[in-house]
Amino acid sequence: MKLKVSKESISGLNTEFINEETGRRIPLEQAVAQINKGNKNYDNYQVVNKTNGVTYIRSKADGIKKNNIEE
């Protein structure tokens, strides 16, 4: 699955994504939950928990820019 950012907060936090294969919108909370559950569709993504309490997702580093979450 390839995600693209569809919505972000004023601070720049990505809050909603679009699955580019299906067109389905996925809120940040749902993406985090699926990654944490180990859903294989989200294997290319990881959850980051910052010390200030902010949680976000990012692509797993592989050195290939096209695999990053697009804005």
PDB file of N, CA and C in Angstrom, residues 8-62:
ATOM      1  N   GLU A   8      -3.418  17.979   6.714  1.00  0.00           N
ATOM      2  CA  GLU A   8      -2.477  18.202   7.808  1.00  0.00           C
ATOM      3  C   GLU A   8      -2.971  19.323   8.707  1.00  0.00           C
ATOM      4  N   SER A   9      -2.487  19.303   9.947  1.00  0.00           N
ATOM      5  CA  SER A   9      -2.882  20.326  10.921  1.00  0.00           C
ATOM      6  C   SER A   9      -2.112  21.612  10.652  1.00  0.00           C
ATOM      7  N   ILE A  10      -2.472  22.659  11.355  1.00  0.00           N
ATOM      8  CA  ILE A  10      -1.783  23.945  11.228  1.00  0.00           C
ATOM      9  C   ILE A  10      -0.302  23.802  11.553  1.00  0.00           C
ATOM     10  N   SER A  11       0.027  22.911  12.489  1.00  0.00           N
ATOM     11  CA  SER A  11       1.428  22.711  12.885  1.00  0.00           C
ATOM     12  C   SER A  11       2.202  21.850  11.878  1.00  0.00           C
ATOM     13  N   GLY A  12       1.500  21.281  10.897  1.00  0.00           N
ATOM     14  CA  GLY A  12       2.160  20.473   9.880  1.00  0.00           C
ATOM     15  C   GLY A  12       2.074  18.981  10.097  1.00  0.00           C
ATOM     16  N   LEU A  13       1.379  18.538  11.150  1.00  0.00           N
ATOM     17  CA  LEU A  13       1.207  17.116  11.408  1.00  0.00           C
ATOM     18  C   LEU A  13       0.270  16.519  10.363  1.00  0.00           C
ATOM     19  N   ASN A  14       0.695  15.450   9.712  1.00  0.00           N
ATOM     20  CA  ASN A  14      -0.160  14.760   8.753  1.00  0.00           C
ATOM     21  C   ASN A  14      -1.270  14.046   9.516  1.00  0.00           C
ATOM     22  N   THR A  15      -2.517  14.421   9.254  1.00  0.00           N
ATOM     23  CA  THR A  15      -3.638  13.884  10.019  1.00  0.00           C
ATOM     24  C   THR A  15      -4.540  12.953   9.212  1.00  0.00           C
ATOM     25  N   GLU A  16      -4.367  12.912   7.898  1.00  0.00           N
ATOM     26  CA  GLU A  16      -5.172  12.029   7.055  1.00  0.00           C
ATOM     27  C   GLU A  16      -4.369  11.672   5.812  1.00  0.00           C
ATOM     28  N   PHE A  17      -4.574  10.442   5.355  1.00  0.00           N
ATOM     29  CA  PHE A  17      -3.848   9.928   4.209  1.00  0.00           C
ATOM     30  C   PHE A  17      -4.819   9.318   3.220  1.00  0.00           C
ATOM     31  N   ILE A  18      -4.373   9.186   1.983  1.00  0.00           N
ATOM     32  CA  ILE A  18      -5.148   8.488   0.954  1.00  0.00           C
ATOM     33  C   ILE A  18      -4.339   7.269   0.525  1.00  0.00           C
ATOM     34  N   ASN A  19      -5.007   6.124   0.513  1.00  0.00           N
ATOM     35  CA  ASN A  19      -4.402   4.922  -0.046  1.00  0.00           C
ATOM     36  C   ASN A  19      -4.431   5.119  -1.562  1.00  0.00           C
ATOM     37  N   GLU A  20      -3.278   5.274  -2.184  1.00  0.00           N
ATOM     38  CA  GLU A  20      -3.232   5.582  -3.610  1.00  0.00           C
ATOM     39  C   GLU A  20      -3.759   4.447  -4.480  1.00  0.00           C
ATOM     40  N   GLU A  21      -3.807   3.240  -3.956  1.00  0.00           N
ATOM     41  CA  GLU A  21      -4.299   2.109  -4.738  1.00  0.00           C
ATOM     42  C   GLU A  21      -5.824   2.054  -4.770  1.00  0.00           C
ATOM     43  N   THR A  22      -6.472   2.454  -3.658  1.00  0.00           N
ATOM     44  CA  THR A  22      -7.933   2.330  -3.572  1.00  0.00           C
ATOM     45  C   THR A  22      -8.664   3.670  -3.526  1.00  0.00           C
ATOM     46  N   GLY A  23      -7.940   4.749  -3.209  1.00  0.00           N
ATOM     47  CA  GLY A  23      -8.568   6.054  -3.056  1.00  0.00           C
ATOM     48  C   GLY A  23      -9.199   6.260  -1.685  1.00  0.00           C
ATOM     49  N   ARG A  24      -9.084   5.266  -0.820  1.00  0.00           N
ATOM     50  CA  ARG A  24      -9.694   5.322   0.522  1.00  0.00           C
ATOM     51  C   ARG A  24      -8.941   6.295   1.417  1.00  0.00           C
ATOM     52  N   ARG A  25      -9.680   7.102   2.171  1.00  0.00           N
ATOM     53  CA  ARG A  25      -9.096   8.042   3.131  1.00  0.00           C
ATOM     54  C   ARG A  25      -8.885   7.334   4.461  1.00  0.00           C
ATOM     55  N   ILE A  26      -7.717   7.571   5.068  1.00  0.00           N
ATOM     56  CA  ILE A  26      -7.349   6.897   6.309  1.00  0.00           C
ATOM     57  C   ILE A  26      -6.899   7.941   7.323  1.00  0.00           C
ATOM     58  N   PRO A  27      -7.627   8.109   8.422  1.00  0.00           N
ATOM     59  CA  PRO A  27      -7.202   9.058   9.455  1.00  0.00           C
ATOM     60  C   PRO A  27      -5.918   8.565  10.129  1.00  0.00           C
ATOM     61  N   LEU A  28      -5.140   9.489  10.644  1.00  0.00           N
ATOM     62  CA  LEU A  28      -3.886   9.166  11.324  1.00  0.00           C
ATOM     63  C   LEU A  28      -4.092   8.107  12.395  1.00  0.00           C
ATOM     64  N   GLU A  29      -5.130   8.257  13.209  1.00  0.00           N
ATOM     65  CA  GLU A  29      -5.373   7.329  14.310  1.00  0.00           C
ATOM     66  C   GLU A  29      -5.561   5.901  13.807  1.00  0.00           C
ATOM     67  N   GLN A  30      -6.258   5.746  12.686  1.00  0.00           N
ATOM     68  CA  GLN A  30      -6.485   4.420  12.120  1.00  0.00           C
ATOM     69  C   GLN A  30      -5.182   3.838  11.579  1.00  0.00           C
ATOM     70  N   ALA A  31      -4.389   4.661  10.907  1.00  0.00           N
ATOM     71  CA  ALA A  31      -3.100   4.192  10.389  1.00  0.00           C
ATOM     72  C   ALA A  31      -2.198   3.746  11.529  1.00  0.00           C
ATOM     73  N   VAL A  32      -2.142   4.531  12.605  1.00  0.00           N
ATOM     74  CA  VAL A  32      -1.327   4.178  13.773  1.00  0.00           C
ATOM     75  C   VAL A  32      -1.798   2.840  14.352  1.00  0.00           C
ATOM     76  N   ALA A  33      -3.098   2.682  14.507  1.00  0.00           N
ATOM     77  CA  ALA A  33      -3.644   1.445  15.070  1.00  0.00           C
ATOM     78  C   ALA A  33      -3.293   0.241  14.195  1.00  0.00           C
ATOM     79  N   GLN A  34      -3.410   0.377  12.890  1.00  0.00           N
ATOM     80  CA  GLN A  34      -3.116  -0.733  11.982  1.00  0.00           C
ATOM     81  C   GLN A  34      -1.630  -1.093  11.993  1.00  0.00           C
ATOM     82  N   ILE A  35      -0.771  -0.088  12.045  1.00  0.00           N
ATOM     83  CA  ILE A  35       0.678  -0.345  12.117  1.00  0.00           C
ATOM     84  C   ILE A  35       1.001  -1.055  13.424  1.00  0.00           C
ATOM     85  N   ASN A  36       0.436  -0.574  14.519  1.00  0.00           N
ATOM     86  CA  ASN A  36       0.705  -1.177  15.825  1.00  0.00           C
ATOM     87  C   ASN A  36       0.183  -2.610  15.927  1.00  0.00           C
ATOM     88  N   LYS A  37      -0.893  -2.927  15.181  1.00  0.00           N
ATOM     89  CA  LYS A  37      -1.445  -4.287  15.167  1.00  0.00           C
ATOM     90  C   LYS A  37      -0.623  -5.228  14.297  1.00  0.00           C
ATOM     91  N   GLY A  38       0.270  -4.661  13.492  1.00  0.00           N
ATOM     92  CA  GLY A  38       1.073  -5.489  12.597  1.00  0.00           C
ATOM     93  C   GLY A  38       0.402  -5.808  11.279  1.00  0.00           C
ATOM     94  N   ASN A  39      -0.584  -4.997  10.888  1.00  0.00           N
ATOM     95  CA  ASN A  39      -1.271  -5.198   9.612  1.00  0.00           C
ATOM     96  C   ASN A  39      -0.250  -5.169   8.475  1.00  0.00           C
ATOM     97  N   LYS A  40      -0.169  -6.250   7.708  1.00  0.00           N
ATOM     98  CA  LYS A  40       0.826  -6.392   6.638  1.00  0.00           C
ATOM     99  C   LYS A  40       0.702  -5.307   5.567  1.00  0.00           C
ATOM    100  N   ASN A  41      -0.486  -4.720   5.397  1.00  0.00           N
ATOM    101  CA  ASN A  41      -0.651  -3.651   4.415  1.00  0.00           C
ATOM    102  C   ASN A  41       0.155  -2.407   4.778  1.00  0.00           C
ATOM    103  N   TYR A  42       0.552  -2.305   6.038  1.00  0.00           N
ATOM    104  CA  TYR A  42       1.274  -1.134   6.522  1.00  0.00           C
ATOM    105  C   TYR A  42       2.746  -1.458   6.811  1.00  0.00           C
ATOM    106  N   ASP A  43       3.268  -2.536   6.237  1.00  0.00           N
ATOM    107  CA  ASP A  43       4.642  -2.968   6.500  1.00  0.00           C
ATOM    108  C   ASP A  43       5.698  -1.912   6.173  1.00  0.00           C
ATOM    109  N   ASN A  44       5.410  -1.026   5.238  1.00  0.00           N
ATOM    110  CA  ASN A  44       6.396  -0.019   4.825  1.00  0.00           C
ATOM    111  C   ASN A  44       6.378   1.238   5.690  1.00  0.00           C
ATOM    112  N   TYR A  45       5.573   1.219   6.754  1.00  0.00           N
ATOM    113  CA  TYR A  45       5.419   2.404   7.609  1.00  0.00           C
ATOM    114  C   TYR A  45       5.716   2.067   9.058  1.00  0.00           C
ATOM    115  N   GLN A  46       6.078   3.087   9.818  1.00  0.00           N
ATOM    116  CA  GLN A  46       6.332   2.908  11.246  1.00  0.00           C
ATOM    117  C   GLN A  46       5.743   4.066  12.023  1.00  0.00           C
ATOM    118  N   VAL A  47       5.425   3.795  13.286  1.00  0.00           N
ATOM    119  CA  VAL A  47       4.880   4.801  14.191  1.00  0.00           C
ATOM    120  C   VAL A  47       6.030   5.436  14.959  1.00  0.00           C
ATOM    121  N   VAL A  48       5.975   6.754  15.091  1.00  0.00           N
ATOM    122  CA  VAL A  48       6.963   7.498  15.875  1.00  0.00           C
ATOM    123  C   VAL A  48       6.220   8.212  16.995  1.00  0.00           C
ATOM    124  N   ASN A  49       6.684   7.999  18.228  1.00  0.00           N
ATOM    125  CA  ASN A  49       6.113   8.671  19.399  1.00  0.00           C
ATOM    126  C   ASN A  49       7.140   9.663  19.921  1.00  0.00           C
ATOM    127  N   LYS A  50       6.858  10.941  19.739  1.00  0.00           N
ATOM    128  CA  LYS A  50       7.781  11.985  20.193  1.00  0.00           C
ATOM    129  C   LYS A  50       7.630  12.191  21.697  1.00  0.00           C
ATOM    130  N   THR A  51       8.661  12.730  22.330  1.00  0.00           N
ATOM    131  CA  THR A  51       8.640  12.950  23.778  1.00  0.00           C
ATOM    132  C   THR A  51       7.594  13.992  24.188  1.00  0.00           C
ATOM    133  N   ASN A  52       7.188  14.848  23.238  1.00  0.00           N
ATOM    134  CA  ASN A  52       6.168  15.861  23.555  1.00  0.00           C
ATOM    135  C   ASN A  52       4.743  15.312  23.437  1.00  0.00           C
ATOM    136  N   GLY A  53       4.620  13.993  23.196  1.00  0.00           N
ATOM    137  CA  GLY A  53       3.307  13.367  23.128  1.00  0.00           C
ATOM    138  C   GLY A  53       2.717  13.250  21.737  1.00  0.00           C
ATOM    139  N   VAL A  54       3.368  13.822  20.744  1.00  0.00           N
ATOM    140  CA  VAL A  54       2.866  13.751  19.377  1.00  0.00           C
ATOM    141  C   VAL A  54       3.230  12.396  18.766  1.00  0.00           C
ATOM    142  N   THR A  55       2.245  11.763  18.139  1.00  0.00           N
ATOM    143  CA  THR A  55       2.453  10.496  17.453  1.00  0.00           C
ATOM    144  C   THR A  55       2.201  10.715  15.970  1.00  0.00           C
ATOM    145  N   TYR A  56       3.104  10.186  15.144  1.00  0.00           N
ATOM    146  CA  TYR A  56       2.918  10.297  13.705  1.00  0.00           C
ATOM    147  C   TYR A  56       3.453   9.041  13.044  1.00  0.00           C
ATOM    148  N   ILE A  57       3.185   8.917  11.744  1.00  0.00           N
ATOM    149  CA  ILE A  57       3.722   7.785  11.007  1.00  0.00           C
ATOM    150  C   ILE A  57       4.697   8.304   9.967  1.00  0.00           C
ATOM    151  N   ARG A  58       5.615   7.418   9.582  1.00  0.00           N
ATOM    152  CA  ARG A  58       6.533   7.745   8.500  1.00  0.00           C
ATOM    153  C   ARG A  58       6.882   6.457   7.762  1.00  0.00           C
ATOM    154  N   SER A  59       7.391   6.646   6.560  1.00  0.00           N
ATOM    155  CA  SER A  59       7.857   5.504   5.783  1.00  0.00           C
ATOM    156  C   SER A  59       9.102   4.951   6.440  1.00  0.00           C
ATOM    157  N   LYS A  60       9.257   3.632   6.388  1.00  0.00           N
ATOM    158  CA  LYS A  60      10.492   3.032   6.874  1.00  0.00           C
ATOM    159  C   LYS A  60      11.619   3.434   5.927  1.00  0.00           C
ATOM    160  N   ALA A  61      12.745   3.811   6.486  1.00  0.00           N
ATOM    161  CA  ALA A  61      13.878   4.258   5.679  1.00  0.00           C
ATOM    162  C   ALA A  61      14.409   3.121   4.817  1.00  0.00           C
ATOM    163  N   ASP A  62      14.509   3.379   3.523  1.00  0.00           N
ATOM    164  CA  ASP A  62      15.115   2.411   2.612  1.00  0.00           C
ATOM    165  C   ASP A  62      15.993   3.104   1.572  1.00  0.00           C
TER     166      ASP A  62
END
